[in-house]
Short mmCIF file of the C-alpha atoms (twelve columns), coordinates in Angstrom:
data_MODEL
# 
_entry.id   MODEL 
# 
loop_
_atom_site.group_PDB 
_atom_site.id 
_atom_site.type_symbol 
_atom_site.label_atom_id 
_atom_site.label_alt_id 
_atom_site.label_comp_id 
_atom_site.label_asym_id 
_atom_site.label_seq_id 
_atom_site.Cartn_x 
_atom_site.Cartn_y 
_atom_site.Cartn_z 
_atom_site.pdbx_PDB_model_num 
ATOM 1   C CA . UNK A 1   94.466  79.361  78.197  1 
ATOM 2   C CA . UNK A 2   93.079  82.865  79.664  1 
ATOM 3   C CA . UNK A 3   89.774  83.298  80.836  1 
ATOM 4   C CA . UNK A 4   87.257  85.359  78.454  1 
ATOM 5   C CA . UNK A 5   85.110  87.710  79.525  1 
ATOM 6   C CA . UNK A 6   81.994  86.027  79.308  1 
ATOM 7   C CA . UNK A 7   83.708  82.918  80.859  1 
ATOM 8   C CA . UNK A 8   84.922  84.662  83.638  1 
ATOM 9   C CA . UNK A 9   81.012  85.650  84.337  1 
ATOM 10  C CA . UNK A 10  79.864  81.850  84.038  1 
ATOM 11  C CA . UNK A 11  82.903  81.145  86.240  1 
ATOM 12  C CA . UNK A 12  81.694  83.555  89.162  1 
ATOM 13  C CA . UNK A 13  78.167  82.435  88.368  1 
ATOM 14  C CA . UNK A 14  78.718  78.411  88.674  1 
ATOM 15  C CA . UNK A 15  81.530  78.917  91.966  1 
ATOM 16  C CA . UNK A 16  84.585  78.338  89.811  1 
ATOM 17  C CA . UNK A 17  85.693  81.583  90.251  1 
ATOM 18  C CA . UNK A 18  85.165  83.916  93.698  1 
ATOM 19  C CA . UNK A 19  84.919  87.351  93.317  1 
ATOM 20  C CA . UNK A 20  83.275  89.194  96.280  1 
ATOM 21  C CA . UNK A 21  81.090  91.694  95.304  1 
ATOM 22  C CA . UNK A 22  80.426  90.878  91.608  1 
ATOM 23  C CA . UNK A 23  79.742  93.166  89.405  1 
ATOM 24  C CA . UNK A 24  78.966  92.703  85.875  1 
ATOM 25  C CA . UNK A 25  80.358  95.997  84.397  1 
ATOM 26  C CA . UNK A 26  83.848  95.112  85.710  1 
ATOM 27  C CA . UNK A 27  84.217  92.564  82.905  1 
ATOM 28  C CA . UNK A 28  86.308  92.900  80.258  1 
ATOM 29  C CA . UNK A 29  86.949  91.243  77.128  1 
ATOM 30  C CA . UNK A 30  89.651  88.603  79.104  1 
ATOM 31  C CA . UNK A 31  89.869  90.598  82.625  1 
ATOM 32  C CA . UNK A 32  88.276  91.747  85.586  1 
ATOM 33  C CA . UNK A 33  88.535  95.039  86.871  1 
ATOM 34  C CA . UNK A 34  89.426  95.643  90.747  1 
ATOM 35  C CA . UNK A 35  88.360  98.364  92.840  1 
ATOM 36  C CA . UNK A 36  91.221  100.087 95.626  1 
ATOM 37  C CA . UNK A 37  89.707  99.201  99.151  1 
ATOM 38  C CA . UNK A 38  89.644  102.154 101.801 1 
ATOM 39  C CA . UNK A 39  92.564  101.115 103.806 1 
ATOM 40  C CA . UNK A 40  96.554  101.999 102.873 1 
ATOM 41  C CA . UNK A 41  99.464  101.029 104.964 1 
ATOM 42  C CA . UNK A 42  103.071 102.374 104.973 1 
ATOM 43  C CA . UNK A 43  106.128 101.541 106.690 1 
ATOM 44  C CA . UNK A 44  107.442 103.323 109.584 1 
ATOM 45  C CA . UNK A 45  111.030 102.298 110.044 1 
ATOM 46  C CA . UNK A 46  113.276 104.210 108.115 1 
ATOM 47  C CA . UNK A 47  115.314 100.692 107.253 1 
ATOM 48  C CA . UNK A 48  113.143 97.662  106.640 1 
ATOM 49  C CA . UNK A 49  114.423 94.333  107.806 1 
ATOM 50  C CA . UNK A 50  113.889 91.179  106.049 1 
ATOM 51  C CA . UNK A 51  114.444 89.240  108.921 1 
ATOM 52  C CA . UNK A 52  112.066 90.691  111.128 1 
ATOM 53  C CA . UNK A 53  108.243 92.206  111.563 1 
ATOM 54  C CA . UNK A 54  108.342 95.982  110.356 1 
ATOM 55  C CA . UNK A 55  106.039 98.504  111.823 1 
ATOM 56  C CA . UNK A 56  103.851 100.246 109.931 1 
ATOM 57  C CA . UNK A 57  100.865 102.879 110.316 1 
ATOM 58  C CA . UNK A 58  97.391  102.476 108.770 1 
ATOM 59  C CA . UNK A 59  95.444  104.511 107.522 1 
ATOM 60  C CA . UNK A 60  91.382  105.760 105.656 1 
ATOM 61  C CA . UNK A 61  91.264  107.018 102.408 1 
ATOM 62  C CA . UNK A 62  88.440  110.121 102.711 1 
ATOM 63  C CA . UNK A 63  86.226  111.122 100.506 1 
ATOM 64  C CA . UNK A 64  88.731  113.708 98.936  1 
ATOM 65  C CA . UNK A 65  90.943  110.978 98.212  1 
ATOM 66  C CA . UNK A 66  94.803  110.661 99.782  1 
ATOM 67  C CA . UNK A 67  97.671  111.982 97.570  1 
ATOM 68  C CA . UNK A 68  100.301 109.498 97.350  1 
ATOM 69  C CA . UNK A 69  104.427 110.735 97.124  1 
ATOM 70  C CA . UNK A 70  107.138 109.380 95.156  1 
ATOM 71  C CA . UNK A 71  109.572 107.634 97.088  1 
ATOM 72  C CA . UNK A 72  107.106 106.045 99.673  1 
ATOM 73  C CA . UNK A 73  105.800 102.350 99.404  1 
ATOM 74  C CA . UNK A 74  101.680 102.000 100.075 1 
ATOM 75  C CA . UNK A 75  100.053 98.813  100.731 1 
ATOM 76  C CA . UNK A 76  97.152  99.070  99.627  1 
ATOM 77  C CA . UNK A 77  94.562  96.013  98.890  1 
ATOM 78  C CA . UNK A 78  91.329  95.092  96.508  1 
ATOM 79  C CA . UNK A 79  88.049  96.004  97.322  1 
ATOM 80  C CA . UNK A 80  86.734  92.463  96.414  1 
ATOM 81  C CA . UNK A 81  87.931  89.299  97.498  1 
ATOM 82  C CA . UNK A 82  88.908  87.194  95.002  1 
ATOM 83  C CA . UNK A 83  90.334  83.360  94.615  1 
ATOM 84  C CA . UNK A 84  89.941  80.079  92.872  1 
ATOM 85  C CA . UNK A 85  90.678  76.377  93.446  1 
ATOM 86  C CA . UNK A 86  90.621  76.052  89.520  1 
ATOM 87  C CA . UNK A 87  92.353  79.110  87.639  1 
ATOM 88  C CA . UNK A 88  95.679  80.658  88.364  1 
ATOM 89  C CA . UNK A 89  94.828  84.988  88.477  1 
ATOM 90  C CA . UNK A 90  97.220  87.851  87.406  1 
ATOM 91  C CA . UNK A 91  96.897  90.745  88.773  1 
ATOM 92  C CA . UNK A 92  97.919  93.504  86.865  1 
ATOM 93  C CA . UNK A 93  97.776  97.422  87.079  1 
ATOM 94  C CA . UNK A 94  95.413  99.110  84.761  1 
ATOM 95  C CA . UNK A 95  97.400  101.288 82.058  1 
ATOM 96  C CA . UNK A 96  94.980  104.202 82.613  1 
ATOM 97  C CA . UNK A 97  96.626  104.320 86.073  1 
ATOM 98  C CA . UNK A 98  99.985  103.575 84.851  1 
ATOM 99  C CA . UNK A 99  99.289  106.403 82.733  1 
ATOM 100 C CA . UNK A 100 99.115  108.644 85.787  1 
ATOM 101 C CA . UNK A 101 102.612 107.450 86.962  1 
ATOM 102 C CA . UNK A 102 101.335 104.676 89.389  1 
ATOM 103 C CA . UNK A 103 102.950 101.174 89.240  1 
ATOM 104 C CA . UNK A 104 100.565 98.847  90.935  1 
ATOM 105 C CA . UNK A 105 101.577 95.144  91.479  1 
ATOM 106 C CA . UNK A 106 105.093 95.116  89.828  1 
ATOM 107 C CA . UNK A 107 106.835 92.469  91.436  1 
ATOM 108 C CA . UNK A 108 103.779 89.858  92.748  1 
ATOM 109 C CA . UNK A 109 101.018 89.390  90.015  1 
ATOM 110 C CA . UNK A 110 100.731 85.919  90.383  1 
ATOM 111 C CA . UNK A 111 98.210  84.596  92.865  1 
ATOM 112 C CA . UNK A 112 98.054  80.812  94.372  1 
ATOM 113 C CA . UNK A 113 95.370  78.168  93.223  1 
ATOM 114 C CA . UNK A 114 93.143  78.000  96.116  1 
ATOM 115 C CA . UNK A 115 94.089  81.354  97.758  1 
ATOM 116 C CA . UNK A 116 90.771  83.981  98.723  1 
ATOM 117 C CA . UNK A 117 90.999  86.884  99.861  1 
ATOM 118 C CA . UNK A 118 91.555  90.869  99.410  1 
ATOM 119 C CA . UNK A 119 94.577  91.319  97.388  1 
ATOM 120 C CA . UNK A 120 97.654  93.436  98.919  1 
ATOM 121 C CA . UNK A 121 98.477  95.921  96.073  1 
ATOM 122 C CA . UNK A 122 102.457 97.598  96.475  1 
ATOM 123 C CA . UNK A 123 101.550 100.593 95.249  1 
ATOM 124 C CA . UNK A 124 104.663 103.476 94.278  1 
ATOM 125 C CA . UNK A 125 103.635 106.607 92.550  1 
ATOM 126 C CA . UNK A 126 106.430 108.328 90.047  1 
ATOM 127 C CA . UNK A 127 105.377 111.964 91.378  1 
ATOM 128 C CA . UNK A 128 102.244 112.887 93.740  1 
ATOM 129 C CA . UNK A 129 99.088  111.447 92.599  1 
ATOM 130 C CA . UNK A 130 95.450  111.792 94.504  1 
ATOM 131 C CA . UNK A 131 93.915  108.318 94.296  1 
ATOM 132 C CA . UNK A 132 90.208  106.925 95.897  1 
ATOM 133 C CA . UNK A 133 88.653  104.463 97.196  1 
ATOM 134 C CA . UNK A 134 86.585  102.374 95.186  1 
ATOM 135 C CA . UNK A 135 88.756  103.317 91.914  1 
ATOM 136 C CA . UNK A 136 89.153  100.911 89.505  1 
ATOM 137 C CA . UNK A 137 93.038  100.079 90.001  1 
ATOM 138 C CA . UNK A 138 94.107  97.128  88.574  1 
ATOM 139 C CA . UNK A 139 92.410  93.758  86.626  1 
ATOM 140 C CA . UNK A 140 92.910  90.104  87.131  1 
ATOM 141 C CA . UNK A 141 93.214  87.753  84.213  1 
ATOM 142 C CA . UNK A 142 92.615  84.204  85.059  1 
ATOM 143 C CA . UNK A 143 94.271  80.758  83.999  1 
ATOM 144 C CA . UNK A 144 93.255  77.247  83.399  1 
ATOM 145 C CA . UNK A 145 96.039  75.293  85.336  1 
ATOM 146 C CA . UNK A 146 97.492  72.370  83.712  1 
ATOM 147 C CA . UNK A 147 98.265  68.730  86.222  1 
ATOM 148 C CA . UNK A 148 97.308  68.102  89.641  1 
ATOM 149 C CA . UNK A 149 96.336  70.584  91.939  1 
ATOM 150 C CA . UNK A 150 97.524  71.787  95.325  1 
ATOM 151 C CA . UNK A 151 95.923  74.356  96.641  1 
ATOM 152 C CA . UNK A 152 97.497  77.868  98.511  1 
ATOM 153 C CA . UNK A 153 97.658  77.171  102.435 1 
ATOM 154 C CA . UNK A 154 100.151 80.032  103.238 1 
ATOM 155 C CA . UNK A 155 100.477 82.917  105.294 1 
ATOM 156 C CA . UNK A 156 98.322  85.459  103.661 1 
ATOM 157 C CA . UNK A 157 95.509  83.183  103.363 1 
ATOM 158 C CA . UNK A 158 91.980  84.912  103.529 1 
ATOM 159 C CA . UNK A 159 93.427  88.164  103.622 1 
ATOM 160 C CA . UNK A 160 91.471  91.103  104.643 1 
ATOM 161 C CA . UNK A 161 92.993  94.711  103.834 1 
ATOM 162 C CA . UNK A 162 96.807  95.678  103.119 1 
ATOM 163 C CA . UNK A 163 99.309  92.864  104.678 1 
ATOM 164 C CA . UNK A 164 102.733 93.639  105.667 1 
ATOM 165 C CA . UNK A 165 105.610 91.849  104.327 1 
ATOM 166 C CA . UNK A 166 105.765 88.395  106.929 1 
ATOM 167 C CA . UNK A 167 108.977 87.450  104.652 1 
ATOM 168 C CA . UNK A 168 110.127 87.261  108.504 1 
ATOM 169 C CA . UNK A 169 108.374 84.003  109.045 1 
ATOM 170 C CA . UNK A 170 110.185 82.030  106.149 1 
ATOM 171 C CA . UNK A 171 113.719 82.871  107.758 1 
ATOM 172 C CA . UNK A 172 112.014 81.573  111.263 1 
ATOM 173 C CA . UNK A 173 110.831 78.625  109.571 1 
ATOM 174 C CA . UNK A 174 114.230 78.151  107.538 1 
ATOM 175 C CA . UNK A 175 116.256 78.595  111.164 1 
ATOM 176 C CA . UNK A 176 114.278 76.144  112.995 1 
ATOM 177 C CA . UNK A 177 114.624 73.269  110.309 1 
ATOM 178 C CA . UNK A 178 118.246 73.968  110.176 1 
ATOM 179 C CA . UNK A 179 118.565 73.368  113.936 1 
# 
């Protein structure tokens, strides 16, 4: 079953539902809408290596707004923080802004039970595109889970701005149990 509109609301309202700030004219009719946050983050190494921590350079979106180029990855991350112990969320990019040739969120929609946080949005533009903080970039549906419940305790937990990939840790993890 998918959260409603209005049940999202009484969600928020009753602490079933985070989402930090609120704001009641982001609802829609079985969605939230997300805002982009200020900070974007791209990688620096010409090669990326799943094996290992990648550098990357951060930067402020102005008040003019920061053009985006085709070809170039941009972590970017949600505005509000947002998590439940009850509902499974989807993230998904709004189709206004896949309208402008932006895919947000292609390959990770699905959040944890029990995560919180700001979520990291991969963000790849089809040709240049100007985007802003505080623009409405994506929406999160929400889930009622079905059978028991263990909540998200992972690496990205309580997330605040754009995270890197730490894929790196898993293949540290993996090598050490294998010794």
């Amino acid at each position: 079953m998918i959260l409603t509109g209005p049940e999202i609301t009484a969600a928020t309202q009753d602490g079933r539902l985070r989402i930090t700030p609120f704001a009641p004219d982001q609802v829609n009719p079985n969605s939230y809408n997300v805002r982009l946050g200020p900070t974007l983050l791209t990688y620096t190494s010409d090669v990326l290596d799943a094996h290992q921590p990648n550098p990357t350079t951060e930067f402020t979106i102005g008040q003019d707004g920061h053009v985006l180029q085709p070809g170039e990855l941009y972590l970017g991350h949600t505005l509000e923080e947002v998590g439940s112990d009850t509902f499974v969320p989807l993230l998904f990019g709004r189709s206004s802004v896949g309208r402008l040739g932006l895919f947000v969120e292609i390959t990770a929609p699905i959040g944890d039970i029990g995560f919180h946080g700001q979520w990291t949005l991969m963000l790849t533009p089809i040709r240049p595109l100007r985007v802003y903080a505080g623009m409405k970039i994506g929406q999160i549906m929400f889930f009622a889970s079905v059978g028991p419940i263990s909540p998200y305790a992972g690496k990205y937990q309580a997330a605040a701005g754009p995270q890197p990939s730490r894929y790196w840790g898993d293949v540290t993890k993996l090598r050490a149990v294998a010794l």
